[in-house]
Amino acid sequence: MTSKLALAACLALATSPAALAAPKAAPPTPPIPIARAADYPGVIDLKVDVSDTTRKVFRVTETLPVSPGPLVLSLPKWIPGEHSPSAQIVLMSGFTVTTDDGRRLAWRRDPVEMTAFHIDVPVGVRSLTLRLEQPTAQPGGPVRIAVTPNLVLLKWTAVALYPAGYEVGRIMVRPTLTIPTGWSLATALDGAETNGATTRFAPTSFETLMDSPVYAGRHKAAFDLDPGATRPVRLTVFADSPKDLKATPTQIDIHRRLVQQADKLFGGARNFDHYDFLLSLNPTVGYLGAEHQRSSENGYSSAGYFTAWDTAFTGRDILAHEYVHAWNGKHRRPADLWTPDYTTPMRNSLLWVYEGLTEYYGDTLATRSGLYSSEQMRQRLALIAANAEATPGRGWRSLRDTTNAYIMNSAGGTGSTSWLRSLDYYEEGQLLWLDVDTLIRERTHGAKSLDDFARAFFGVDDGDMTVSTYEVEDVFSALNAVTPYDWAAFINARLDGHDRAPLDGLTRAGWRLVFEAQPSAYVAAYEKDAETSLLTFSLGAEIGWDGAVKEVLWDGPLFRAGVIAGSRIVKVNGKPYAPETLKAAILTAAKPGAPAIVLGVRADDRDRVVRLAYHGGPRYPRLRRLPQTPDRLGQILSPR
Ligand SMILES: [Zn+2]
């Protein structure tokens, strides 16, 4: 408006503030139907082709029966086990919608829920065919999906849309998968009929399909971990070379004992009709684990899972951890982690049970079965305890708050882990449960333990493959049934406390944390696997073999000297950096009257000299027996 009238109007408004228009919010976005407990009419036909391992593109054709009117199709976003909004939406592309009479329909992305697509189905149309692609190799590509020249890891959550408005357990789908010619696959899906490179599976619920990933590869070995069982447990391993698949009978026997020890821990209840461990031994795919009701995705960063058994053993609890989830997490699930569809947000308030207790039982079963020796487990526990003790982040962030880390950032948290301590509900959660277990054992004079809790709380509903939800009060009640105590107060104090690491359980187990000049075999194996020097408890950092400063202990010696992650150590006391040179300098600086360690540090394209007044010598964590106390840790780790 430029007229005199407009000017007059403006002046009038300026002198009369009450007449100003208040900001007005935009109307709400179109509704996404709430999931209801009703069967979706008909069966979705889903065809996925993952055979293009050169361009690494997954190609999808999905045909679904529809009725006329508004329709919302969604890509799974809140996926069980991911603990975060983790839709593989960024690269989803080539998306078209065609009617059964060949017309192309327009789709409109929901302006708030980026994983939801609005479509108007015309009168007379009875089915739609969707086409889409996932070009997995592009930057921002899917998480825990891998395509290598020898291996494909497929999560159906990246390649299937579901009609909103129905519980995902009540939408039926018949999946078909095409893999590279000459490869073979493994999955928990039933009714496989293979014709050349294409396998058709029996119709299943959308929920079960999303919970049944597929590994496909060039080189595969399968092992029966429970021969003769009515509910079989299988291990299928994929590697880049057949020689990496050569497991010894002793190694397979150890994996069979894992299944037996889990049966004993959970009282023989199995909430699956069969179970498939899927394991990749591929450094590119790396270390990973994801739980499902009838299978688990496992990845070992070393190809030497079998062939370097005695030296590459850190993280060998991965299969045990994921298997425990079949009970703790899949069948018994915190109520706020169960949702009727994959659009409803999940909440992580009980991850200290879901993950913390799974870490505890996983490490326990890994040792009871022989995946770890007792000594290896003690060395691992020493590292977990030392990390907890060294964590300054406890001063500001409670253990309870760390359970939100994945919701805040689906990568789980970046930055200083000692200060942000984003994922401490795993390992500090494990220490919390050691605290609980040893207290039960102490109060009952060894008559009861956390094994009794496992049987009572998780070893239930044998054969039932549905989800049984629980609240925190149920956890406290079940602990009280094992032995009466104020478990709510005990656990809440540890979840909300800010003062010190929960190491009482270690003491009650008959051991204490000490530091020695020599690294344990576990630390040495960790350093070799990560190509890093673990100097957290001396200089306050992990330093790569190339001098790259990785994890820096917040307020540790290097941090105080202004050296942060991302810097590079180029010189040590005037000599070029090498891991041995730095370790020798730490030893020399511990001698009486020795001068400071002089480091040449490169950061932000600038070199500077740092004098490190650290004279404490090398420090690596170990556990040492407390004399005249019962070795409860030994009892916990002994096979049943
Ligand atoms: Zn887990």
PDB file of N, CA, C and O and ligand atoms in Angstrom, residues 291 321-322 325 354-355 358 426, ligand 1:
ATOM      1  N   GLU A 291      19.338 -56.214  17.479  1.00  0.00           N
ATOM      2  CA  GLU A 291      18.540 -57.318  17.984  1.00  0.00           C
ATOM      3  C   GLU A 291      17.217 -57.445  17.254  1.00  0.00           C
ATOM      4  O   GLU A 291      16.622 -56.452  16.834  1.00  0.00           O
ATOM      5  N   HIS A 321      25.268 -60.655  23.610  1.00  0.00           N
ATOM      6  CA  HIS A 321      24.465 -59.453  23.887  1.00  0.00           C
ATOM      7  C   HIS A 321      23.182 -59.470  23.048  1.00  0.00           C
ATOM      8  O   HIS A 321      22.076 -59.311  23.575  1.00  0.00           O
ATOM      9  N   GLU A 322      23.324 -59.680  21.744  1.00  0.00           N
ATOM     10  CA  GLU A 322      22.144 -59.630  20.882  1.00  0.00           C
ATOM     11  C   GLU A 322      21.177 -60.781  21.185  1.00  0.00           C
ATOM     12  O   GLU A 322      19.965 -60.626  21.067  1.00  0.00           O
ATOM     13  N   HIS A 325      18.924 -60.069  24.034  1.00  0.00           N
ATOM     14  CA  HIS A 325      17.831 -59.166  23.648  1.00  0.00           C
ATOM     15  C   HIS A 325      16.562 -59.912  23.205  1.00  0.00           C
ATOM     16  O   HIS A 325      15.476 -59.328  23.220  1.00  0.00           O
ATOM     17  N   TYR A 354      16.989 -52.267  29.448  1.00  0.00           N
ATOM     18  CA  TYR A 354      17.001 -52.846  28.095  1.00  0.00           C
ATOM     19  C   TYR A 354      18.442 -53.072  27.630  1.00  0.00           C
ATOM     20  O   TYR A 354      18.778 -54.132  27.102  1.00  0.00           O
ATOM     21  N   GLU A 355      19.304 -52.085  27.786  1.00  0.00           N
ATOM     22  CA  GLU A 355      20.687 -52.231  27.329  1.00  0.00           C
ATOM     23  C   GLU A 355      21.671 -52.534  28.465  1.00  0.00           C
ATOM     24  O   GLU A 355      22.555 -53.361  28.320  1.00  0.00           O
ATOM     25  N   THR A 358      21.291 -56.031  29.548  1.00  0.00           N
ATOM     26  CA  THR A 358      21.716 -56.903  28.451  1.00  0.00           C
ATOM     27  C   THR A 358      23.242 -56.946  28.364  1.00  0.00           C
ATOM     28  O   THR A 358      23.827 -58.001  28.106  1.00  0.00           O
ATOM     29  N   TYR A 426      24.894 -48.200  28.746  1.00  0.00           N
ATOM     30  CA  TYR A 426      25.380 -49.556  28.453  1.00  0.00           C
ATOM     31  C   TYR A 426      26.342 -50.023  29.550  1.00  0.00           C
ATOM     32  O   TYR A 426      26.034 -50.931  30.310  1.00  0.00           O
TER      33      TYR A 426
HETATM   34 ZN    ZN B   1      21.785 -53.946  22.821  1.00  0.00          ZN
END
